[in-house]
mmCIF file of C-alpha atoms in Angstrom:
data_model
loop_
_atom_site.group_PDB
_atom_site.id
_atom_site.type_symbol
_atom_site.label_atom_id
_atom_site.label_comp_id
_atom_site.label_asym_id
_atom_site.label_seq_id
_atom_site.Cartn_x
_atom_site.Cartn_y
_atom_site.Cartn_z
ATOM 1 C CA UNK A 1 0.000 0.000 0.000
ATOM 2 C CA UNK A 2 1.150 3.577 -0.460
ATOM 3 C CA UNK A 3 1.521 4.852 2.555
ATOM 4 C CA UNK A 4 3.667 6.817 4.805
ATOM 5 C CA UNK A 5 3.339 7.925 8.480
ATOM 6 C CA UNK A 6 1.959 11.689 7.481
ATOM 7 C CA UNK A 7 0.370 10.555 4.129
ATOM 8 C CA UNK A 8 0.567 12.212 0.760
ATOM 9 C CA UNK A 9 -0.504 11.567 -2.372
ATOM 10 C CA UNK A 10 1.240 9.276 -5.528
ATOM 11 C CA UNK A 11 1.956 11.206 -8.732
ATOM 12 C CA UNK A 12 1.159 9.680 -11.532
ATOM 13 C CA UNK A 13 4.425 8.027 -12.244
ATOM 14 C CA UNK A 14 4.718 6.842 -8.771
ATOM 15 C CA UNK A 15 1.088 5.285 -9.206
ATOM 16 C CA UNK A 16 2.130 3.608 -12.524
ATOM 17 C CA UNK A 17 5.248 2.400 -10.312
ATOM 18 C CA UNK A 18 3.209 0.952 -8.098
ATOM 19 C CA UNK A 19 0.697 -0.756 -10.326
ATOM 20 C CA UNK A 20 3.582 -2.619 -11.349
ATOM 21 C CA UNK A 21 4.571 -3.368 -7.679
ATOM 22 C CA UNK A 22 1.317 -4.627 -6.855
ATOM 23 C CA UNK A 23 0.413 -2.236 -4.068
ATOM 24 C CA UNK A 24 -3.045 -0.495 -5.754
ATOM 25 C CA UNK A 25 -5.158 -1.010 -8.511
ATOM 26 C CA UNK A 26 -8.083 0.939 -9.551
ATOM 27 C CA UNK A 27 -11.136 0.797 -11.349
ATOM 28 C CA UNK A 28 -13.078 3.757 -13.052
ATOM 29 C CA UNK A 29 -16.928 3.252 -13.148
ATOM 30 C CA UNK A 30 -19.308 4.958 -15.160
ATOM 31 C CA UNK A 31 -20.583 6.461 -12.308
ATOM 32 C CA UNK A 32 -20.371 7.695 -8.939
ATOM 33 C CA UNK A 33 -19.896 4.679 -6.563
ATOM 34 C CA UNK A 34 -21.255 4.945 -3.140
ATOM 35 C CA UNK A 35 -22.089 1.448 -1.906
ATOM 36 C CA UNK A 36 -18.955 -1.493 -2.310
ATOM 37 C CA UNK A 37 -17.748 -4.518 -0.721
ATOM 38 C CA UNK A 38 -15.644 -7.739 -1.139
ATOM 39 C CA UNK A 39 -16.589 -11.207 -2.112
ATOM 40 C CA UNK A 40 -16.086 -13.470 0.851
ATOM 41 C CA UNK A 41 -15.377 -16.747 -1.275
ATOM 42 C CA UNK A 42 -12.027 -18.482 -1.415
ATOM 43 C CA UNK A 43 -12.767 -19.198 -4.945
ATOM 44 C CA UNK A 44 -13.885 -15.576 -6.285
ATOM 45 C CA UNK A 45 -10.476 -13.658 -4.500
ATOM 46 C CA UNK A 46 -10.122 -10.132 -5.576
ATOM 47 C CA UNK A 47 -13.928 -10.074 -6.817
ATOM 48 C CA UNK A 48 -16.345 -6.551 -5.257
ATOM 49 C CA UNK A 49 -19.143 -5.818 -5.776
ATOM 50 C CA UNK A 50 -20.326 -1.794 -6.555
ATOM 51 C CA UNK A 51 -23.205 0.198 -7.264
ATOM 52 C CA UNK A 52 -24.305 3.544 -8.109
ATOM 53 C CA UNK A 53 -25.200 6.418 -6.752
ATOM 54 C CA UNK A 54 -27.626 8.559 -9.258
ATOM 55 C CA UNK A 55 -30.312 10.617 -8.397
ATOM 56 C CA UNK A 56 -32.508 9.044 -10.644
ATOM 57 C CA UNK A 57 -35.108 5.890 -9.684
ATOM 58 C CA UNK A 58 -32.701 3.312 -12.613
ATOM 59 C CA UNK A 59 -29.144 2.789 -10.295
ATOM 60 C CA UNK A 60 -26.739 0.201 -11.475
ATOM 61 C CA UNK A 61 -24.693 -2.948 -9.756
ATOM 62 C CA UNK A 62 -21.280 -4.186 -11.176
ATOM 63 C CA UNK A 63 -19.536 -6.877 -9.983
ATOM 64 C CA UNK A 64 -15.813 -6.452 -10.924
ATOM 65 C CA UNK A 65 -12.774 -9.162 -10.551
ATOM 66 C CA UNK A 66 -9.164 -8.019 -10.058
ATOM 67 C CA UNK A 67 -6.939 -10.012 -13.285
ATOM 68 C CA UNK A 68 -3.823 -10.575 -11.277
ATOM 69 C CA UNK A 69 -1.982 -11.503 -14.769
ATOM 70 C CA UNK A 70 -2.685 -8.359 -15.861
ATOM 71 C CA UNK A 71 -3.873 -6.217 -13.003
ATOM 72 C CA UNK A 72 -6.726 -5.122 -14.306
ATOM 73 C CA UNK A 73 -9.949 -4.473 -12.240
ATOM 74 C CA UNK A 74 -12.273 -5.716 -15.213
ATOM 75 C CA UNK A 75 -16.265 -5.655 -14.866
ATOM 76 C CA UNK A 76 -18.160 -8.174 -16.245
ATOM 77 C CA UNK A 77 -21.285 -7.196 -18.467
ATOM 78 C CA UNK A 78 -22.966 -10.719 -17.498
ATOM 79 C CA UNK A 79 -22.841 -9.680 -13.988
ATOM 80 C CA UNK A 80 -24.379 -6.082 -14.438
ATOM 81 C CA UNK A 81 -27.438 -5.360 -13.412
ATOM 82 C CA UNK A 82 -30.072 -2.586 -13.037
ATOM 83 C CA UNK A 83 -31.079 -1.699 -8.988
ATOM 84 C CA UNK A 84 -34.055 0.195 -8.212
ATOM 85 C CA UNK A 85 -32.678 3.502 -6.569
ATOM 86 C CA UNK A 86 -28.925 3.646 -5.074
ATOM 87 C CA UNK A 87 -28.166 0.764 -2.421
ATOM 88 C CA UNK A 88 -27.399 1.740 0.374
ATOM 89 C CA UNK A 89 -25.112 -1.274 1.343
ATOM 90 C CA UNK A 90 -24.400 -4.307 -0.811
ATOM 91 C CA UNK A 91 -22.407 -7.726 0.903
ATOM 92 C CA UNK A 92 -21.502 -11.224 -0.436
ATOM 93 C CA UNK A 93 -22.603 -14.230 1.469
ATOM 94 C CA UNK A 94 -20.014 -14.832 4.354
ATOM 95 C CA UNK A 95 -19.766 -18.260 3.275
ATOM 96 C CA UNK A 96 -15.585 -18.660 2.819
ATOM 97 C CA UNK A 97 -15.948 -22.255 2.061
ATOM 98 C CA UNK A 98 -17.772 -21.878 -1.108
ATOM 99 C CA UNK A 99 -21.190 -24.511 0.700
ATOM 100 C CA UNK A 100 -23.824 -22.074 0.065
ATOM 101 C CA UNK A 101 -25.343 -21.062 -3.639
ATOM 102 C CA UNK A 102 -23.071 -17.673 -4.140
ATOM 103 C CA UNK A 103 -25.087 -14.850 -3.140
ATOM 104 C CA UNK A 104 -25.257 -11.121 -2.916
ATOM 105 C CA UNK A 105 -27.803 -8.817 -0.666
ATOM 106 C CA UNK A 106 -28.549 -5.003 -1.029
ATOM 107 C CA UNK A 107 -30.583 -2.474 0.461
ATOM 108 C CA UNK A 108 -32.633 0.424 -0.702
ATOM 109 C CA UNK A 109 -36.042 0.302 -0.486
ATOM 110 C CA UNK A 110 -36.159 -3.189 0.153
ATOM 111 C CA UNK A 111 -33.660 -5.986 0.909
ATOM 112 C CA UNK A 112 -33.233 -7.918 -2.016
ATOM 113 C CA UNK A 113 -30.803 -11.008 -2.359
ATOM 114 C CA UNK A 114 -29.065 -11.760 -5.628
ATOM 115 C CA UNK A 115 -28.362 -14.895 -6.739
ATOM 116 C CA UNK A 116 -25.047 -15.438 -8.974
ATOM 117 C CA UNK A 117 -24.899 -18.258 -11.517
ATOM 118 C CA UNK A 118 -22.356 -21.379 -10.438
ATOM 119 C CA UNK A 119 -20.932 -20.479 -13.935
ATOM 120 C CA UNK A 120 -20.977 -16.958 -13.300
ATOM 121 C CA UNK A 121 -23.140 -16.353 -16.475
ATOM 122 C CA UNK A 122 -26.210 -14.659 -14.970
ATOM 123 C CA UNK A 123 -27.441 -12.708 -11.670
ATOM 124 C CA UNK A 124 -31.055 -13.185 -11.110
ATOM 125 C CA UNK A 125 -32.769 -11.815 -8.527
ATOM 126 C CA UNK A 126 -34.063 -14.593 -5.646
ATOM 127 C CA UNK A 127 -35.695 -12.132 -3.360
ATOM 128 C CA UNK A 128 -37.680 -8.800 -2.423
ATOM 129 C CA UNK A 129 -37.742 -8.927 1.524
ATOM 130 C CA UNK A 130 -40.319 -6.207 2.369
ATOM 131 C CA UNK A 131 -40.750 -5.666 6.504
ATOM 132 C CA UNK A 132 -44.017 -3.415 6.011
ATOM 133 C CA UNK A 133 -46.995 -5.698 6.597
ATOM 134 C CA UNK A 134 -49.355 -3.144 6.335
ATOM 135 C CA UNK A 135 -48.146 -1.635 3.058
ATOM 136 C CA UNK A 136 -45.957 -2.800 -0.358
ATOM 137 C CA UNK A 137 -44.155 0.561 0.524
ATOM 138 C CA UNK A 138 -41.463 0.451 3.343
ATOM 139 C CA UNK A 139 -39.186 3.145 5.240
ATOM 140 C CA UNK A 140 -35.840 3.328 3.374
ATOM 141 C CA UNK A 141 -33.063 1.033 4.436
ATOM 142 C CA UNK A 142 -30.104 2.801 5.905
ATOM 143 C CA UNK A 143 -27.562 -0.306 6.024
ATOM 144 C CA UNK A 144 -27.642 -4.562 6.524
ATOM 145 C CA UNK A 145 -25.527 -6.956 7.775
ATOM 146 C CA UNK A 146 -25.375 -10.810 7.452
ATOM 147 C CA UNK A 147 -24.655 -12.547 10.130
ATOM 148 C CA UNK A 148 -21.379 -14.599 9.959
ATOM 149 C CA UNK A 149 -22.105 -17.531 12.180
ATOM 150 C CA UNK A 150 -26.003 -18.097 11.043
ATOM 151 C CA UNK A 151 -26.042 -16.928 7.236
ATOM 152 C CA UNK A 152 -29.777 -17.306 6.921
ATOM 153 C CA UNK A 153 -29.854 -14.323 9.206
ATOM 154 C CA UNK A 154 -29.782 -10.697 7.906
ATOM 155 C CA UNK A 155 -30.830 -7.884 10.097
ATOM 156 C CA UNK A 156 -31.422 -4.517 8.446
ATOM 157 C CA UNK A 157 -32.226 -0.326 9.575
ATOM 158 C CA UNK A 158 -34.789 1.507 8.261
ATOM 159 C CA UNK A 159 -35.115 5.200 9.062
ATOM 160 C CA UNK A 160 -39.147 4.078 10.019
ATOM 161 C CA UNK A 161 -37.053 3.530 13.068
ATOM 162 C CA UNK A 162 -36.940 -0.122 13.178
ATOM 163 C CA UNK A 163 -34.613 -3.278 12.910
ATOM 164 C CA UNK A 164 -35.593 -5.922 10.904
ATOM 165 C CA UNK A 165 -34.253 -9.190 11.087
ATOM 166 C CA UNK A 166 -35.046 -11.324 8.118
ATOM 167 C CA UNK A 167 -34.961 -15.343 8.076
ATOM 168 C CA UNK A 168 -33.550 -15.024 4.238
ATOM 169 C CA UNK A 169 -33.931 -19.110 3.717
ATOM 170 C CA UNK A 170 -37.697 -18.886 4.391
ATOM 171 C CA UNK A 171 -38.012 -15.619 3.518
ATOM 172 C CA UNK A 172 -39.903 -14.519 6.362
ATOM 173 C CA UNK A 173 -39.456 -12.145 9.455
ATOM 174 C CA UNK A 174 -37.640 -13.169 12.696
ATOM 175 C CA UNK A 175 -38.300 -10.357 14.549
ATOM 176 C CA UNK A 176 -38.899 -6.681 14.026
ATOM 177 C CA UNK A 177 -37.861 -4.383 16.858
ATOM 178 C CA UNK A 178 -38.695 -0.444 17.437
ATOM 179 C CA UNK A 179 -35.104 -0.257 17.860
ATOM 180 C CA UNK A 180 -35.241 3.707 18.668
ATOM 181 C CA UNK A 181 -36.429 6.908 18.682
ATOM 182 C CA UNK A 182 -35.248 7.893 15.408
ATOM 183 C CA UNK A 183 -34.432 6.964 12.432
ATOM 184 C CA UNK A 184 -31.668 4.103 12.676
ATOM 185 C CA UNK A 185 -28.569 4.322 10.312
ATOM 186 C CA UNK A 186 -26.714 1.166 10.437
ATOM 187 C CA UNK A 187 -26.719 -2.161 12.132
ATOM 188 C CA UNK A 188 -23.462 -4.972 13.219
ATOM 189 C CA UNK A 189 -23.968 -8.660 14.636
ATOM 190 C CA UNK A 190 -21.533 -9.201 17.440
ATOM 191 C CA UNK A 191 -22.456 -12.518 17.393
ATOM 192 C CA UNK A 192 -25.410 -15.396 16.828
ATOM 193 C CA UNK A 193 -28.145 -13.396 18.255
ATOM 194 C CA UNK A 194 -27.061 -10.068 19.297
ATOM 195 C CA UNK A 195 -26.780 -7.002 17.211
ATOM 196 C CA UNK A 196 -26.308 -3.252 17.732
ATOM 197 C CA UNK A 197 -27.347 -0.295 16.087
ATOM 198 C CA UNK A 198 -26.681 3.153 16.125
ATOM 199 C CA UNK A 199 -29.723 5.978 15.192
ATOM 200 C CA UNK A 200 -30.396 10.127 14.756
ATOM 201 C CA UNK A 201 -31.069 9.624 18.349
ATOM 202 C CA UNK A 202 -27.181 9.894 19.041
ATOM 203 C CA UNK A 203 -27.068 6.461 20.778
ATOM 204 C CA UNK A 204 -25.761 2.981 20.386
ATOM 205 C CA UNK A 205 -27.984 -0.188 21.420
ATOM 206 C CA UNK A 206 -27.261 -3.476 21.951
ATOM 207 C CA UNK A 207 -29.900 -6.201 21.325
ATOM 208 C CA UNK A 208 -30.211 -10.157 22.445
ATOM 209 C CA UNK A 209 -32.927 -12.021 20.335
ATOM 210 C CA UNK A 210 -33.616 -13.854 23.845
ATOM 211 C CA UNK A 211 -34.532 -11.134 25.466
ATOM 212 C CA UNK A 212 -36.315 -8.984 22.649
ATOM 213 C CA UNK A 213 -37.947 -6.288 24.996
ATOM 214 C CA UNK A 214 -35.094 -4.633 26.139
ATOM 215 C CA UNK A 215 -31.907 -3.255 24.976
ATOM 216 C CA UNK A 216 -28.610 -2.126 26.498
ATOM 217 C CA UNK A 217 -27.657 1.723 25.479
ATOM 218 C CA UNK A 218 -23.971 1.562 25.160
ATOM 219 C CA UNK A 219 -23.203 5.489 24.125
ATOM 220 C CA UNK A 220 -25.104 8.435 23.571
ATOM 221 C CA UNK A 221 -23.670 11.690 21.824
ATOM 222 C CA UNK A 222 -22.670 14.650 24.312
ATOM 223 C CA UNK A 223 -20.799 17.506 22.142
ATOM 224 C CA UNK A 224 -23.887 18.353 21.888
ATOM 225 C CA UNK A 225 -26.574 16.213 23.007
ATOM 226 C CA UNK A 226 -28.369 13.219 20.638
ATOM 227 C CA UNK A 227 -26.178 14.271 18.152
ATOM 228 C CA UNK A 228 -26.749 11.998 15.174
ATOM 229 C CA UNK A 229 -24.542 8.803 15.022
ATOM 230 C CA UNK A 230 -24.185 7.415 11.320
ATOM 231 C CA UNK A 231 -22.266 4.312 11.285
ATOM 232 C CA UNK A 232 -21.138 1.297 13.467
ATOM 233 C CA UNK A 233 -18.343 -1.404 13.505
ATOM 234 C CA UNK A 234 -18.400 -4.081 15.789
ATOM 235 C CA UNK A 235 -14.704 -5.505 16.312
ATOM 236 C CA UNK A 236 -15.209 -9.412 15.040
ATOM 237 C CA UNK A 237 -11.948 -10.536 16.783
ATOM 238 C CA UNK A 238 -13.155 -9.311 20.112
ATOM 239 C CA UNK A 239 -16.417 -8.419 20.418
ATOM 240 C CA UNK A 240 -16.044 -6.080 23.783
ATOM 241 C CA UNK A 241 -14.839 -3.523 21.083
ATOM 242 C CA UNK A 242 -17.250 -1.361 18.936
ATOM 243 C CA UNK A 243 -16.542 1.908 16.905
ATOM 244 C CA UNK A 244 -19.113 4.522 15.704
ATOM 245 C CA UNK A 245 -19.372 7.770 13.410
ATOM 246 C CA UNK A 246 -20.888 10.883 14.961
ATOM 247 C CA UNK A 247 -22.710 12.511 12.143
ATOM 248 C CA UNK A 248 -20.265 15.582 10.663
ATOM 249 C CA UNK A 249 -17.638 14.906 13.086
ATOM 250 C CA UNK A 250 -14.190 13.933 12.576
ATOM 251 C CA UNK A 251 -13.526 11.863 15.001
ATOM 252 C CA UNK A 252 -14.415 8.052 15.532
ATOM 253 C CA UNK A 253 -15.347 7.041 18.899
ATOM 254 C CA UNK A 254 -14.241 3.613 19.921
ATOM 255 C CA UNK A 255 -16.051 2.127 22.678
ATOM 256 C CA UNK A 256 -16.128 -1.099 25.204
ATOM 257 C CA UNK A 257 -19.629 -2.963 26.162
ATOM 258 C CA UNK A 258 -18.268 -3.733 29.564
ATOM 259 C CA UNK A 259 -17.990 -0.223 30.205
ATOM 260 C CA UNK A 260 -20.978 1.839 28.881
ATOM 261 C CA UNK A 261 -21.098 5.445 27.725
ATOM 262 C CA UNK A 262 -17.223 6.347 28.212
ATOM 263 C CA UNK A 263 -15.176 5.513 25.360
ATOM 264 C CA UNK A 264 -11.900 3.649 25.597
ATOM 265 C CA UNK A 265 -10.430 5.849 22.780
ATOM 266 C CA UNK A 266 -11.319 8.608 20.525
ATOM 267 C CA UNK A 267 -9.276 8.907 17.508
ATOM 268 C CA UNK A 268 -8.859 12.336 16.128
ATOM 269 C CA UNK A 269 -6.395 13.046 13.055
ATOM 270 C CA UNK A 270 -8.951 12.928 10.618
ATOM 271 C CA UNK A 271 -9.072 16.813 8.631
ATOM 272 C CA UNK A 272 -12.966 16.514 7.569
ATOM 273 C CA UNK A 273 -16.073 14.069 8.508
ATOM 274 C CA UNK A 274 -15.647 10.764 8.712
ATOM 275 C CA UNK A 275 -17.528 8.296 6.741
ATOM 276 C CA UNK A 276 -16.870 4.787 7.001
ATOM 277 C CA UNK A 277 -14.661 2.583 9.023
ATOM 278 C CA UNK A 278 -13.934 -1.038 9.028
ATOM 279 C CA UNK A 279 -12.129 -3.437 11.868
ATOM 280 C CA UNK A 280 -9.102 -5.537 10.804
ATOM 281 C CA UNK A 281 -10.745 -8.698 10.252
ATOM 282 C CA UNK A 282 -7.835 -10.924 11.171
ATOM 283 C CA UNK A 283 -6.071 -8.703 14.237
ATOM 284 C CA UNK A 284 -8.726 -7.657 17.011
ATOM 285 C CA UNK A 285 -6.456 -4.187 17.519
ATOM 286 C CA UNK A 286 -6.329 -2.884 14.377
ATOM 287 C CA UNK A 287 -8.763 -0.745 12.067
ATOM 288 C CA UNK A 288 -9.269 1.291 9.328
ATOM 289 C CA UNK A 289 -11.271 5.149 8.837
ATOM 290 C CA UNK A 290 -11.452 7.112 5.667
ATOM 291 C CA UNK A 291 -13.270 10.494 5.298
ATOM 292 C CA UNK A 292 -14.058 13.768 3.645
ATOM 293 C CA UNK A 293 -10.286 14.848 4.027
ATOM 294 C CA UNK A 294 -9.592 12.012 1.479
ATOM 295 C CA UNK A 295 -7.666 10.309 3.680
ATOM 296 C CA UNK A 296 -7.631 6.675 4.934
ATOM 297 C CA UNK A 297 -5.970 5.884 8.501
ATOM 298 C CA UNK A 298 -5.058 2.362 10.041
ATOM 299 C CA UNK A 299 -4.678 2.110 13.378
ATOM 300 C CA UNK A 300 -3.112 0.116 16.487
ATOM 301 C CA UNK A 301 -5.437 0.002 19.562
ATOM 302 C CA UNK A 302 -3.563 -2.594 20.957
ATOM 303 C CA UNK A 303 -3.284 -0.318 23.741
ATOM 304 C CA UNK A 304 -6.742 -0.698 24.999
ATOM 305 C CA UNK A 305 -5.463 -3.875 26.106
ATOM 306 C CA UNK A 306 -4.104 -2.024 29.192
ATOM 307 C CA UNK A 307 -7.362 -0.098 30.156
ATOM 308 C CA UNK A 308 -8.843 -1.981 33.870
ATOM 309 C CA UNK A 309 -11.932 -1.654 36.064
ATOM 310 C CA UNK A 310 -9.905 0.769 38.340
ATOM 311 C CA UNK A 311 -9.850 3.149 36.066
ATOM 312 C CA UNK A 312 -13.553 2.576 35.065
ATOM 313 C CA UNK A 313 -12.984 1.635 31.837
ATOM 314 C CA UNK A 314 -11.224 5.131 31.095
ATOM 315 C CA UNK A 315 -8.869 4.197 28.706
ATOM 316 C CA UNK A 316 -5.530 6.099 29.774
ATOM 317 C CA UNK A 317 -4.885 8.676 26.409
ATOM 318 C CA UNK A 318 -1.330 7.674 24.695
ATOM 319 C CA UNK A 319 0.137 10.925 23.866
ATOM 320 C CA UNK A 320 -0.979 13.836 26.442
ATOM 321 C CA UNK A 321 -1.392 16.004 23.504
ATOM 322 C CA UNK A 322 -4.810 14.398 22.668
ATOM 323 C CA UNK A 323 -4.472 10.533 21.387
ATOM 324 C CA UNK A 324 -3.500 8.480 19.058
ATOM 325 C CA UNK A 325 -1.743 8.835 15.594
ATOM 326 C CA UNK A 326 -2.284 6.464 12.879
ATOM 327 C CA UNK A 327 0.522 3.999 11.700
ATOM 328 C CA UNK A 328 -0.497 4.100 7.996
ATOM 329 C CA UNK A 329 -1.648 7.034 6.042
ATOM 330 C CA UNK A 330 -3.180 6.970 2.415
ATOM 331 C CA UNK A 331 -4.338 9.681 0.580
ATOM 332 C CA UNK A 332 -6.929 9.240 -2.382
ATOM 333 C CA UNK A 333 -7.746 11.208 -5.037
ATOM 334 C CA UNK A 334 -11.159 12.711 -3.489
ATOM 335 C CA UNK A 335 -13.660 12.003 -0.379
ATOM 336 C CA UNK A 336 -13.813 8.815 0.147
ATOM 337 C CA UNK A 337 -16.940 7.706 1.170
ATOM 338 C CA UNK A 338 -16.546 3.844 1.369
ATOM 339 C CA UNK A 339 -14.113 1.720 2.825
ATOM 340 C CA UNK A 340 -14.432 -2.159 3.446
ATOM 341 C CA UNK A 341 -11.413 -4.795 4.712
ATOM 342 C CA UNK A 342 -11.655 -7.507 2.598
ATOM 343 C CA UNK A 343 -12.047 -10.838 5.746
ATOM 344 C CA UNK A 344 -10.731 -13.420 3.023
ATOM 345 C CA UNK A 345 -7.624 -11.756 1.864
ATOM 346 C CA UNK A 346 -6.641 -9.293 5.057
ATOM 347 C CA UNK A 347 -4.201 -7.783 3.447
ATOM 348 C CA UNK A 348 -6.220 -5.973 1.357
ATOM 349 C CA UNK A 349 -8.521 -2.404 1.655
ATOM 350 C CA UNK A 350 -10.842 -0.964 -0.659
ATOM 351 C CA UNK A 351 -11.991 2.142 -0.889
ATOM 352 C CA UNK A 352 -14.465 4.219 -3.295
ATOM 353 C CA UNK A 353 -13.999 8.068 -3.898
ATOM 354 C CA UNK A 354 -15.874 9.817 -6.583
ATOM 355 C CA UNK A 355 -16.015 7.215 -10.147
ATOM 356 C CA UNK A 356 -13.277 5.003 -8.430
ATOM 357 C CA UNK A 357 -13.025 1.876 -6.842
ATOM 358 C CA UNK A 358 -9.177 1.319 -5.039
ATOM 359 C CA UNK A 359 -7.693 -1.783 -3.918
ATOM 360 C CA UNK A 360 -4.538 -1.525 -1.544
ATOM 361 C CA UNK A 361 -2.350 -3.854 -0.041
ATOM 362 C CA UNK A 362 -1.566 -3.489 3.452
#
């Protein structure tokens, strides 16, 4: 990956060096790309999946495969299709050992599940998941996510305020939760039956499906009060870790269950608003933010291994001067407004700014 300790940008040389080295490749779509993410398939390495953002009713969904002979990020016209409005997420199957048909999901107004050909000649569409029973309209979905350890199990956010959380196999609701007071923007499994979700509300919920009636708030925005909070990773390696988004801030607020509504870290050397941010999935103290200042940031929490119940959770800051720096700095060519760490091949980021689709090596 290109990347130094303060960041900086590649010239265009430097990028052509570095094609050749392996480090980045990039795509160009015909259009603004907003929602992305990897394949999970040992078979299908270096495949994504993107899709448009237009602000017309007709969006578009590519899926693209990385030609490591010729390091090309090519898309494949069989495996275009049209999407009705701009998902707002898209995600393969988590199904790394290839036993399940090879699937896609996405979210807009509805959560609809894609089914790609074992030849890879065809998408077809398997499924329109609508969680309004009393209408064939539904609230927006904001985000999904498909729950590693039972696969049949995606829970989605709607801004009707709810969380959805869709038996995909019979094609039927689990359960559907009023999950807050506001609209909910995104949703994370931290394990078989537990989920979180963070809302407009400015807090951070965690749910058990045994014990549907109540939920644990985690965080609520202070600078100032039930100020939105936009996006939410759960760390997979160990789940005591969760990070969130404040809406327009630049600053990602990394929090642990055991120790509700102080967080363990805040990291702060992002320029501009935040917008996504993805956990390592193969190290439990590392992850990755990218923003409005273009710029995308690993870090090591491994700190927050030393943080104890004397100190009440209060993670002790580094560097007295306010936190954290990043170890790895990358700077793209615009805002970029997705970021996903591929969980087959760790050693590899994508982001999406603008047209483009980047894959780095870490």
């Amino acid at each position: 990956m290109a990347v130094s300790g303060s960041g900086g940008g590649v010239t265009t040389e430097e990028s052509e060096e570095q094609q050749k080295r392996s480090e980045i490749y990039t795509y160009e779509a015909p259009w603004h790309i907003y929602a992305m993410n990897w394949s999970v398939r040992r078979d299908k390495k270096y495949r994504l999946a993107i899709a448009s953002l237009l602000e017309q009713y007709t969006n578009r969904v590519e899926i693209v495969q990385l030609d490591d002979s010729t390091g090309e990020i090519r898309s494949d016209p069989n495996l275009c299709f049209d999407h009705s409005y701009p998902p707002t997420k898209t995600m393969f199957v988590p199904d790394r050992e290839c036993l399940r048909p090879d699937l896609l999901a996405t979210s807009a107004d509805f959560l609809r599940i894609w089914r790609i050909a074992d030849d890879s000649s065809r998408v077809e569409l398997k499924s329109v998941l609508n969680g309004n029973k009393n209408s064939e309209f539904c609230g927006p979905l904001t985000s999904f996510d498909w729950n590693e350890t039972e696969p049949r199990r995606i829970g989605t956010s709607s801004i009707d305020t709810t969380c959805t959380i869709w038996d995909i196999e019979r094609e039927a609701v689990d359960t559907q939760l009023i999950a807050h007071d506001k609209e909910v923007y995104d949703i994370a499994w931290g394990g078989v039956g537990v989920f979180a979700s963070v809302s407009a509300d400015g807090s951070v919920r965690v749910f058990d499906l045994r014990d549907k009636e109540h939920s644990t708030i985690i965080y609520e925005s202070s600078d100032p009060p039930d100020t939105p909070l936009v996006r939410l990773g759960w760390n997979k390696q160990d789940p005591r870790y969760m990070a969130t988004i404040i809406m327009d801030s630049a600053k990602v607020v990394v929090l642990d269950i055991r120790f509700p509504t102080l967080p363990v870290v805040e990291l702060q050397r992002h320029q501009a608003s935040i917008n996504a941010i993805a956990w390592a999935p193969h190290s439990s103290c590392h992850i990755c933010t990218a923003g409005d200042d273009s710029q995308a940031l690993i870090w090591d929490l491994s700190s927050m291994g030393s943080t104890s119940a004397s100190s009440g959770g209060k993670q002790q800051q580094p560097a007295a001067e306010g936190g954290l720096d990043p170890i790895l700095a990358y700077t793209a060519g615009a805002e970029i407004e997705q970021l996903q760490w591929s969980s087959s091949q760790p050693d590899w980021v994508a982001i999406a700014f603008s047209s483009k689709l980047q894959i780095l090596r870490v």
